[in-house]
Tab-separated table of C-alpha atoms and ligand atoms in Angstrom:
chain	number	residue	atom	x	y	z
A	1	UNK	CA	0.011	0.018	0.069
A	2	UNK	CA	1.424	3.460	-0.956
A	3	UNK	CA	0.907	6.475	1.205
A	4	UNK	CA	2.083	9.973	1.848
A	5	UNK	CA	3.033	11.796	4.891
A	6	UNK	CA	5.132	14.848	5.747
A	7	UNK	CA	7.642	13.169	8.283
A	8	UNK	CA	8.270	9.408	8.654
A	9	UNK	CA	9.436	8.703	12.108
A	10	UNK	CA	11.395	5.414	12.710
A	11	UNK	CA	11.140	4.356	16.515
A	12	UNK	CA	8.683	4.822	19.158
A	13	UNK	CA	10.965	5.757	22.159
A	14	UNK	CA	10.950	9.036	23.901
A	15	UNK	CA	12.649	10.849	20.801
A	16	UNK	CA	10.264	9.542	18.233
A	17	UNK	CA	7.155	9.961	20.215
A	18	UNK	CA	7.949	13.568	21.348
A	19	UNK	CA	8.869	14.459	17.803
A	20	UNK	CA	5.543	13.330	16.409
A	21	UNK	CA	3.601	15.287	19.204
A	22	UNK	CA	5.801	18.563	18.581
A	23	UNK	CA	5.323	18.199	14.870
A	24	UNK	CA	1.552	17.794	15.263
A	25	UNK	CA	1.447	21.001	17.406
A	26	UNK	CA	2.883	22.603	14.341
A	27	UNK	CA	0.433	21.124	12.196
A	28	UNK	CA	2.762	18.777	10.504
A	29	UNK	CA	1.588	15.135	9.761
A	30	UNK	CA	3.780	12.187	10.594
A	31	UNK	CA	3.540	8.301	10.542
A	32	UNK	CA	5.539	6.770	13.382
A	33	UNK	CA	6.542	2.967	13.265
A	34	UNK	CA	7.775	0.826	16.136
A	35	UNK	CA	9.017	-2.699	15.949
A	36	UNK	CA	7.896	-3.508	19.598
A	37	UNK	CA	4.423	-3.740	20.881
A	38	UNK	CA	2.862	-0.794	22.821
A	39	UNK	CA	3.054	-3.010	25.969
A	40	UNK	CA	6.743	-3.605	25.579
A	41	UNK	CA	7.592	-0.018	25.007
A	42	UNK	CA	5.606	1.014	28.054
A	43	UNK	CA	7.234	-1.421	30.319
A	44	UNK	CA	10.952	-1.207	29.244
A	45	UNK	CA	12.867	-0.133	32.388
A	46	UNK	CA	15.396	2.606	31.694
A	47	UNK	CA	16.236	6.138	32.811
A	48	UNK	CA	14.674	8.103	35.587
A	49	UNK	CA	15.992	11.689	35.976
A	50	UNK	CA	14.729	14.643	33.943
A	51	UNK	CA	16.427	17.826	33.646
A	52	UNK	CA	14.524	21.089	34.257
A	53	UNK	CA	14.703	21.804	30.450
A	54	UNK	CA	13.093	18.436	29.705
A	55	UNK	CA	10.453	19.182	32.209
A	56	UNK	CA	9.955	22.489	30.634
A	57	UNK	CA	9.716	21.052	27.277
A	58	UNK	CA	7.097	18.351	28.197
A	59	UNK	CA	5.140	21.071	30.187
A	60	UNK	CA	4.955	23.472	27.239
A	61	UNK	CA	4.046	20.570	24.939
A	62	UNK	CA	0.874	20.134	27.300
A	63	UNK	CA	2.433	16.657	28.277
A	64	UNK	CA	3.105	17.241	32.090
A	65	UNK	CA	-0.058	16.554	33.815
A	66	UNK	CA	0.812	13.403	35.423
A	67	UNK	CA	4.649	14.521	35.592
A	68	UNK	CA	3.580	17.543	37.534
A	69	UNK	CA	1.565	15.576	40.034
A	70	UNK	CA	3.743	12.307	40.273
A	71	UNK	CA	7.474	13.683	39.488
A	72	UNK	CA	9.537	14.117	42.540
A	73	UNK	CA	11.600	17.241	42.523
A	74	UNK	CA	15.214	16.658	43.791
A	75	UNK	CA	17.513	19.640	44.748
A	76	UNK	CA	20.576	17.569	44.812
A	77	UNK	CA	22.426	14.227	45.127
A	78	UNK	CA	24.603	12.459	47.599
A	79	UNK	CA	28.247	11.318	46.705
A	80	UNK	CA	29.466	8.460	49.112
A	81	UNK	CA	33.058	7.694	49.324
A	82	UNK	CA	35.707	6.767	52.000
A	83	UNK	CA	32.756	5.785	54.413
A	84	UNK	CA	31.023	9.412	54.364
A	85	UNK	CA	27.977	10.644	52.496
A	86	UNK	CA	28.183	14.167	51.212
A	87	UNK	CA	25.386	16.313	49.826
A	88	UNK	CA	25.685	18.498	46.675
A	89	UNK	CA	23.185	21.057	46.894
A	90	UNK	CA	21.974	21.871	43.193
A	91	UNK	CA	19.577	24.740	44.175
A	92	UNK	CA	22.290	26.556	46.296
A	93	UNK	CA	25.044	25.879	43.534
A	94	UNK	CA	23.124	26.815	40.377
A	95	UNK	CA	20.605	29.388	41.586
A	96	UNK	CA	17.665	27.154	41.970
A	97	UNK	CA	18.043	24.630	39.308
A	98	UNK	CA	16.696	21.040	40.135
A	99	UNK	CA	16.081	17.663	38.400
A	100	UNK	CA	12.854	15.616	38.551
A	101	UNK	CA	12.656	11.870	39.093
A	102	UNK	CA	10.096	10.527	36.715
A	103	UNK	CA	10.616	7.290	35.055
A	104	UNK	CA	11.159	6.969	31.360
A	105	UNK	CA	8.279	4.376	31.322
A	106	UNK	CA	5.942	7.041	32.477
A	107	UNK	CA	7.322	9.674	30.007
A	108	UNK	CA	6.669	6.948	27.152
A	109	UNK	CA	3.043	6.084	28.461
A	110	UNK	CA	2.059	9.760	28.597
A	111	UNK	CA	3.454	10.423	25.059
A	112	UNK	CA	1.839	7.256	23.704
A	113	UNK	CA	-1.447	8.059	25.347
A	114	UNK	CA	-1.390	11.754	24.150
A	115	UNK	CA	-0.691	10.873	20.404
A	116	UNK	CA	-3.281	8.318	20.286
A	117	UNK	CA	-5.820	10.528	21.863
A	118	UNK	CA	-5.003	13.219	19.282
A	119	UNK	CA	-5.478	10.710	16.436
A	120	UNK	CA	-1.823	10.419	15.554
A	121	UNK	CA	-0.477	7.591	13.475
A	122	UNK	CA	1.567	5.037	15.397
A	123	UNK	CA	2.128	1.623	14.015
A	124	UNK	CA	3.329	-0.845	16.726
A	125	UNK	CA	4.816	-4.346	16.117
A	126	UNK	CA	6.008	-3.676	12.453
A	127	UNK	CA	8.641	-5.712	10.794
A	128	UNK	CA	10.993	-5.360	7.775
A	129	UNK	CA	11.498	-1.626	8.041
A	130	UNK	CA	13.606	0.104	5.470
A	131	UNK	CA	14.442	3.673	4.561
A	132	UNK	CA	15.450	4.554	0.932
A	133	UNK	CA	15.918	7.632	-1.509
A	134	UNK	CA	17.425	9.735	1.350
A	135	UNK	CA	19.095	12.151	-0.894
A	136	UNK	CA	15.972	12.965	-2.821
A	137	UNK	CA	13.185	15.299	-1.826
A	138	UNK	CA	10.870	12.388	-1.278
A	139	UNK	CA	12.546	9.712	0.843
A	140	UNK	CA	10.667	6.493	1.338
A	141	UNK	CA	9.845	4.431	4.360
A	142	UNK	CA	8.666	0.810	4.088
A	143	UNK	CA	7.405	-1.624	6.635
A	144	UNK	CA	5.024	-4.533	7.187
A	145	UNK	CA	2.331	-3.921	9.620
A	146	UNK	CA	1.165	-6.218	12.301
A	147	UNK	CA	-1.522	-7.694	10.018
A	148	UNK	CA	1.063	-8.538	7.372
A	149	UNK	CA	0.428	-5.718	4.950
A	150	UNK	CA	3.479	-4.174	3.271
A	151	UNK	CA	3.461	-0.340	3.213
A	152	UNK	CA	5.506	2.375	1.319
A	153	UNK	CA	5.349	5.871	2.692
A	154	UNK	CA	6.610	8.876	0.722
A	155	UNK	CA	7.853	11.601	3.072
A	156	UNK	CA	9.216	14.906	2.931
A	157	UNK	CA	11.841	13.899	5.613
A	158	UNK	CA	12.508	10.837	7.889
A	159	UNK	CA	13.523	11.063	11.491
A	160	UNK	CA	15.709	8.076	12.703
A	161	UNK	CA	14.659	7.775	16.244
A	162	UNK	CA	15.298	3.994	16.361
A	163	UNK	CA	17.931	3.678	19.040
A	164	UNK	CA	21.385	2.422	19.025
A	165	UNK	CA	20.594	-0.818	17.116
A	166	UNK	CA	18.254	0.792	14.519
A	167	UNK	CA	18.228	0.791	10.820
A	168	UNK	CA	18.566	4.435	10.148
A	169	UNK	CA	22.326	5.189	11.113
A	170	UNK	CA	23.527	2.126	9.030
A	171	UNK	CA	21.347	3.629	6.035
A	172	UNK	CA	24.023	6.349	5.826
A	173	UNK	CA	26.292	5.730	2.633
A	174	UNK	CA	29.530	4.282	3.635
A	175	UNK	CA	32.003	7.342	4.459
A	176	UNK	CA	29.261	9.681	5.412
A	177	UNK	CA	29.692	9.186	9.224
A	178	UNK	CA	32.394	9.626	11.735
A	179	UNK	CA	32.063	7.702	14.818
A	180	UNK	CA	33.652	7.852	18.120
A	181	UNK	CA	33.289	5.001	20.614
A	182	UNK	CA	34.458	3.883	23.990
A	183	UNK	CA	33.209	0.618	25.809
A	184	UNK	CA	33.922	0.488	29.553
A	185	UNK	CA	35.015	-2.745	31.248
A	186	UNK	CA	32.145	-2.887	33.515
A	187	UNK	CA	28.181	-2.840	33.376
A	188	UNK	CA	25.188	-2.099	35.759
A	189	UNK	CA	23.089	-4.782	37.349
A	190	UNK	CA	19.734	-2.780	37.852
A	191	UNK	CA	16.855	-3.688	40.150
A	192	UNK	CA	13.520	-2.372	40.592
A	193	UNK	CA	12.250	-2.995	44.166
A	194	UNK	CA	8.816	-2.747	45.592
A	195	UNK	CA	10.153	-0.994	48.691
A	196	UNK	CA	10.194	2.555	49.702
A	197	UNK	CA	13.378	4.435	49.028
A	198	UNK	CA	15.886	4.531	51.960
A	199	UNK	CA	17.055	7.960	50.907
A	200	UNK	CA	15.340	11.293	49.865
A	201	UNK	CA	17.854	11.940	47.046
A	202	UNK	CA	19.847	9.621	44.757
A	203	UNK	CA	23.179	8.220	46.208
A	204	UNK	CA	26.160	7.793	43.951
A	205	UNK	CA	28.427	5.464	45.878
A	206	UNK	CA	32.350	4.779	45.319
A	207	UNK	CA	33.375	1.709	46.923
A	208	UNK	CA	36.407	-0.601	46.541
A	209	UNK	CA	34.174	-3.349	45.621
A	210	UNK	CA	32.670	-1.169	42.750
A	211	UNK	CA	30.075	1.751	42.039
A	212	UNK	CA	26.443	1.529	43.419
A	213	UNK	CA	23.611	3.848	42.735
A	214	UNK	CA	20.377	4.162	44.925
A	215	UNK	CA	17.743	5.888	42.728
A	216	UNK	CA	13.995	5.568	42.957
A	217	UNK	CA	10.747	5.717	40.969
A	218	UNK	CA	8.249	6.879	43.494
A	219	UNK	CA	7.754	7.059	47.231
A	220	UNK	CA	7.025	3.269	47.264
A	221	UNK	CA	9.332	1.867	44.536
A	222	UNK	CA	13.248	1.983	44.508
A	223	UNK	CA	15.560	1.658	41.724
A	224	UNK	CA	19.107	0.508	42.524
A	225	UNK	CA	22.261	-0.461	40.410
A	226	UNK	CA	25.523	-2.353	41.192
A	227	UNK	CA	28.662	-2.227	39.146
A	228	UNK	CA	29.180	-5.742	37.680
A	229	UNK	CA	31.511	-7.246	35.104
A	230	UNK	CA	30.141	-6.826	31.504
A	231	UNK	CA	30.093	-10.578	31.103
A	232	UNK	CA	28.261	-11.139	34.431
A	233	UNK	CA	25.450	-13.930	34.297
A	234	UNK	CA	22.334	-12.548	36.033
A	235	UNK	CA	21.586	-15.986	37.018
A	236	UNK	CA	24.465	-15.752	39.381
A	237	UNK	CA	22.608	-12.991	41.213
A	238	UNK	CA	19.828	-14.215	43.435
A	239	UNK	CA	17.900	-11.429	45.284
A	240	UNK	CA	19.741	-12.130	48.573
A	241	UNK	CA	23.161	-11.694	46.905
A	242	UNK	CA	22.104	-8.433	45.237
A	243	UNK	CA	20.609	-7.030	48.568
A	244	UNK	CA	23.863	-8.137	50.528
A	245	UNK	CA	26.197	-6.413	47.946
A	246	UNK	CA	24.146	-3.212	47.724
A	247	UNK	CA	24.006	-3.091	51.655
A	248	UNK	CA	27.835	-3.406	51.728
A	249	UNK	CA	28.484	-0.712	49.168
A	250	UNK	CA	26.097	1.888	50.747
A	251	UNK	CA	26.961	0.919	54.389
A	252	UNK	CA	27.028	4.003	56.747
A	253	UNK	CA	26.756	3.987	60.542
A	254	UNK	CA	23.299	4.675	61.643
A	255	UNK	CA	21.629	4.165	58.217
A	256	UNK	CA	19.892	0.867	56.929
A	257	UNK	CA	18.862	0.042	53.506
A	258	UNK	CA	15.388	-1.202	53.207
A	259	UNK	CA	14.892	-4.351	51.288
A	260	UNK	CA	11.811	-5.619	49.486
A	261	UNK	CA	10.549	-7.800	46.561
A	262	UNK	CA	12.557	-7.318	43.434
A	263	UNK	CA	10.022	-6.692	40.486
A	264	UNK	CA	12.668	-6.515	37.546
A	265	UNK	CA	16.397	-7.237	37.145
A	266	UNK	CA	18.609	-6.560	34.216
A	267	UNK	CA	22.324	-5.922	33.171
A	268	UNK	CA	23.051	-2.951	30.966
A	269	UNK	CA	26.529	-2.655	29.215
A	270	UNK	CA	28.277	0.848	29.411
A	271	UNK	CA	29.131	2.600	26.363
A	272	UNK	CA	30.040	6.208	25.043
A	273	UNK	CA	29.392	6.635	21.388
A	274	UNK	CA	28.969	9.729	19.114
A	275	UNK	CA	28.221	9.653	15.270
A	276	UNK	CA	28.309	12.671	13.143
A	277	UNK	CA	26.781	14.383	11.296
A	278	UNK	CA	23.276	13.663	12.602
A	279	UNK	CA	21.819	14.277	9.101
A	280	UNK	CA	22.294	12.793	5.625
A	281	UNK	CA	19.965	14.398	2.994
A	282	UNK	CA	16.495	14.100	4.178
A	283	UNK	CA	17.270	11.715	6.976
A	284	UNK	CA	17.799	13.094	10.430
A	285	UNK	CA	18.933	10.997	13.305
A	286	UNK	CA	17.880	11.939	17.088
A	287	UNK	CA	18.510	10.338	20.505
A	288	UNK	CA	20.435	6.950	20.980
A	289	UNK	CA	20.357	6.355	17.157
A	290	UNK	CA	23.123	9.066	16.950
A	291	UNK	CA	24.785	8.985	20.491
A	292	UNK	CA	25.006	6.815	23.652
A	293	UNK	CA	26.412	7.934	27.033
A	294	UNK	CA	26.927	5.648	30.047
A	295	UNK	CA	24.040	6.299	32.561
A	296	UNK	CA	26.125	7.676	35.233
A	297	UNK	CA	25.258	11.147	34.371
A	298	UNK	CA	21.451	10.380	33.779
A	299	UNK	CA	21.837	12.120	30.289
A	300	UNK	CA	20.596	9.651	27.709
A	301	UNK	CA	16.840	10.322	27.918
A	302	UNK	CA	17.424	14.257	28.332
A	303	UNK	CA	19.680	14.114	25.202
A	304	UNK	CA	17.036	12.329	23.200
A	305	UNK	CA	14.388	15.026	24.203
A	306	UNK	CA	16.791	17.884	23.503
A	307	UNK	CA	17.461	16.506	20.030
A	308	UNK	CA	13.824	16.678	18.834
A	309	UNK	CA	13.411	20.175	20.486
A	310	UNK	CA	15.814	21.260	17.963
A	311	UNK	CA	14.597	18.903	15.114
A	312	UNK	CA	10.747	19.893	15.188
A	313	UNK	CA	11.362	23.580	14.417
A	314	UNK	CA	14.032	22.620	11.825
A	315	UNK	CA	11.692	20.329	9.883
A	316	UNK	CA	8.960	22.698	10.046
A	317	UNK	CA	11.130	25.368	8.644
A	318	UNK	CA	12.493	22.837	5.996
A	319	UNK	CA	8.964	21.901	5.107
A	320	UNK	CA	8.168	25.579	4.335
A	321	UNK	CA	11.328	26.049	2.073
A	322	UNK	CA	13.757	27.367	4.665
A	323	UNK	CA	16.714	25.078	4.743
A	324	UNK	CA	18.889	27.027	7.415
A	325	UNK	CA	17.766	25.324	10.694
A	326	UNK	CA	18.079	21.905	8.949
A	327	UNK	CA	21.549	22.686	7.873
A	328	UNK	CA	22.375	23.747	11.362
A	329	UNK	CA	20.666	20.684	13.256
A	330	UNK	CA	23.507	18.514	13.471
A	331	UNK	CA	26.071	21.023	14.760
A	332	UNK	CA	23.585	22.587	17.286
A	333	UNK	CA	22.856	19.063	18.803
A	334	UNK	CA	26.356	17.867	18.937
A	335	UNK	CA	27.319	20.804	21.123
A	336	UNK	CA	25.203	19.506	23.864
A	337	UNK	CA	25.813	15.857	22.963
A	338	UNK	CA	29.662	16.383	23.386
A	339	UNK	CA	28.988	18.115	26.683
A	340	UNK	CA	27.024	15.387	28.061
A	341	UNK	CA	29.397	12.746	26.595
A	342	UNK	CA	32.296	14.259	28.566
A	343	UNK	CA	30.321	14.602	31.665
A	344	UNK	CA	29.045	11.209	31.508
A	345	UNK	CA	32.564	9.785	31.025
A	346	UNK	CA	33.881	11.925	33.855
A	347	UNK	CA	31.078	10.698	36.369
A	348	UNK	CA	31.710	7.210	35.210
A	349	UNK	CA	35.469	7.175	35.433
A	350	UNK	CA	35.403	9.029	38.713
A	351	UNK	CA	33.193	6.369	40.398
A	352	UNK	CA	33.800	3.043	38.926
A	353	UNK	CA	36.539	0.554	39.833
A	354	UNK	CA	38.218	-0.560	36.553
A	355	UNK	CA	39.009	-4.356	36.838
A	356	UNK	CA	42.765	-4.884	37.503
A	357	UNK	CA	43.398	-1.261	38.076
A	358	UNK	CA	46.140	-0.398	40.357
A	359	UNK	CA	45.914	1.620	43.533
A	360	UNK	CA	46.693	4.791	41.782
A	361	UNK	CA	43.411	4.792	40.106
A	362	UNK	CA	41.594	4.698	43.508
A	363	UNK	CA	43.686	7.477	44.941
A	364	UNK	CA	43.132	9.688	41.774
A	365	UNK	CA	39.400	9.077	42.114
A	366	UNK	CA	39.323	9.905	45.930
A	367	UNK	CA	41.324	13.159	45.460
A	368	UNK	CA	38.750	14.124	42.581
A	369	UNK	CA	35.790	13.318	44.895
A	370	UNK	CA	37.196	15.226	47.768
A	371	UNK	CA	37.836	18.224	45.413
A	372	UNK	CA	34.263	18.095	44.408
A	373	UNK	CA	32.981	18.091	47.950
A	374	UNK	CA	35.682	20.719	49.147
A	375	UNK	CA	35.633	23.272	46.296
A	376	UNK	CA	32.385	25.255	45.479
A	377	UNK	CA	33.738	25.592	41.840
A	378	UNK	CA	34.175	21.898	41.257
A	379	UNK	CA	30.758	21.087	42.865
A	380	UNK	CA	29.238	23.852	40.679
A	381	UNK	CA	30.656	22.229	37.796
A	382	UNK	CA	28.985	18.832	38.519
A	383	UNK	CA	25.635	20.689	39.668
A	384	UNK	CA	25.237	22.608	36.416
A	385	UNK	CA	26.047	19.683	34.114
A	386	UNK	CA	23.912	17.268	36.058
A	387	UNK	CA	20.910	19.718	36.029
A	388	UNK	CA	21.406	20.375	32.304
A	389	UNK	CA	22.031	23.511	30.262
A	390	UNK	CA	19.095	25.499	28.617
A	391	UNK	CA	17.588	24.132	25.706
A	392	UNK	CA	18.480	25.936	22.351
A	393	UNK	CA	15.639	28.210	21.401
A	394	UNK	CA	13.239	26.932	18.573
A	395	UNK	CA	12.938	29.263	15.643
A	396	UNK	CA	9.313	29.430	15.502
B	401	RFL	P1	15.123	4.398	22.500
B	401	RFL	O1	14.480	4.537	23.721
B	401	RFL	O2	16.037	3.200	22.281
B	401	RFL	O3	13.978	4.111	21.269
B	401	RFL	C1	14.317	3.680	19.982
B	401	RFL	C2	13.027	2.842	19.549
B	401	RFL	O4	13.241	2.359	18.249
B	401	RFL	C3	12.730	1.066	18.129
B	401	RFL	N1	13.337	0.627	16.984
B	401	RFL	C4	12.687	0.470	15.680
B	401	RFL	N2	11.463	0.899	15.346
B	401	RFL	C5	11.133	0.626	13.959
B	401	RFL	N3	12.006	0.188	13.095
B	401	RFL	C6	13.153	-0.188	13.684
B	401	RFL	N4	14.110	-0.890	12.628
B	401	RFL	C7	13.535	-0.064	14.912
B	401	RFL	N5	14.848	-0.411	15.564
B	401	RFL	C8	14.629	0.099	16.861
B	401	RFL	C9	12.933	0.526	19.452
B	401	RFL	O5	12.221	-0.576	19.606
B	401	RFL	C10	12.661	1.644	20.480
B	401	RFL	O6	11.478	1.616	20.898
B	401	RFL	O7	15.887	5.690	21.941
B	401	RFL	P2	15.601	7.163	22.225
B	401	RFL	O8	14.052	7.542	21.863
B	401	RFL	O9	16.592	7.820	21.511
B	401	RFL	O10	15.522	7.390	23.676
B	401	RFL	C11	16.888	7.335	24.341
B	401	RFL	C12	16.751	6.703	25.789
B	401	RFL	O11	15.923	5.638	25.741
B	401	RFL	C13	18.072	6.314	26.320
B	401	RFL	O12	19.022	7.256	26.116
B	401	RFL	C14	18.321	6.102	27.719
B	401	RFL	O13	17.079	5.261	28.280
B	401	RFL	C15	19.538	5.528	27.962
B	401	RFL	N6	19.385	4.552	29.354
B	401	RFL	C16	19.546	5.154	30.416
B	401	RFL	N7	19.647	6.383	30.542
B	401	RFL	C17	19.734	6.963	31.643
B	401	RFL	O14	19.859	8.262	31.708
B	401	RFL	N8	19.693	6.397	32.927
B	401	RFL	C18	19.466	4.939	32.750
B	401	RFL	O15	19.249	4.179	33.807
B	401	RFL	C19	19.474	4.263	31.614
B	401	RFL	N9	19.293	3.022	31.457
B	401	RFL	C20	19.312	3.218	29.030
B	401	RFL	C21	19.200	2.465	30.353
B	401	RFL	C22	19.298	2.557	27.826
B	401	RFL	C23	19.366	1.118	27.623
B	401	RFL	N10	19.421	0.677	26.380
B	401	RFL	C24	19.030	1.351	25.159
B	401	RFL	C25	20.260	-0.572	26.214
B	401	RFL	C26	18.983	1.118	30.093
B	401	RFL	C27	18.998	0.385	28.765
B	401	RFL	C28	18.708	-1.025	28.789
B	402	PHB	C1	17.507	5.767	37.284
B	402	PHB	O1	16.862	6.347	38.142
B	402	PHB	O2	17.296	4.803	36.532
B	402	PHB	C2	18.857	6.557	37.217
B	402	PHB	C3	19.235	7.613	37.817
B	402	PHB	C4	20.358	8.200	37.693
B	402	PHB	C5	21.290	7.655	36.821
B	402	PHB	C6	21.028	6.526	36.146
B	402	PHB	C7	19.793	6.029	36.252
B	402	PHB	O3	22.507	8.331	36.822
């Protein structure tokens, strides 16, 4: 079946879903295709921290009813090392900036519900997705829908929001992309637990046995992470072992980690990756399709949202004959991408134990952690990067 739309969107994660909504607000039609089912997309456990800029973007888009009611505003984080837990006060250091704890699952649920309520075209559970004719003015999106019908959609532009393993980045002609990549020799074992958080704000813990993070999803559900080896077998981690290891890495006199039923358990590899440019002809990449950060700085979701905040007005202008914002799209986004890539790498290498590293790594990390706690300038640098920089202004 042959059809026509203005923007074809590949991928129904936060980037693709928000883009389809921002375009709709500008009166631009899109078709969004997603290989997974709606249920799968809504249940996939990932990030949990939104920068103020991301919250404002969702609020300005009329998407924050539940976020404003259920999101938990945090004015800082704790850094734990050498047996002490130290607070970094974002509000004080940055003139009032905060972050909001609101799970990516909830952002995705809100976006899907809104698009469907507005009559938006989202096709879940598609197969055999292809993009073609990218350097023409009418690129093509092909897919087979859940009922088995093959579709060919002519588009004015295609947005590749299909994550790191998607088809859009590999559709760039060979030689069109430069890629930078770093794999880290550790992974995160993450759990979701049906237990109230044992902390009011996130705890990032440096420990000789490896990094640990205490995050949360609500006042009744906790999210915790342990540094493990990238080839770790999750079967080797029964619940008791996970709780014992978390208790060890967060240990503090007079404080106890509350335990509860584990609802979800998974291992995530850690990678830094940037590909540039984020555009080839009429194909534009956004979010994890173009860049990956290790989760230590809580930047992945925020970067994905920031990309599409730039892309929506750029596509609007392009569709109205003005090429300038589309020409600037990649360079505009990459500024933020590289800042977040550096910050995420810095947080990651300051807090994790490299397997086989000598004692010097530990001493350098502890010196840096003491500096962050002891110097207002160093703490401010962490705070302003963590809470995020203002989004570039859209041009219309
Ligand atoms: P997403 O969320 O990966 O969405 C991409 C969507 O594209 C679909 N897709 C396709 N659809 C159609 N055709 C194809 N050929 C397709 N190929 C793929 C996928 O099914 C998916 O629905 O990318 P997006 O929108 O750019 O959003 C980015 C964020 O999801 C991501 O940056 C963060 O979640 C990263 N991340 C984390 N970030 C944090 O800040 N804190 C975390 O704790 C955290 N945990 C994670 C994460 C990323 C993970 N992945 C990608 C391995 C845990 C995991 C497991
Ligand atoms: C999370 O809540 O999943 C989370 C929070 C902060 C991070 C990474 C993940 O740095």
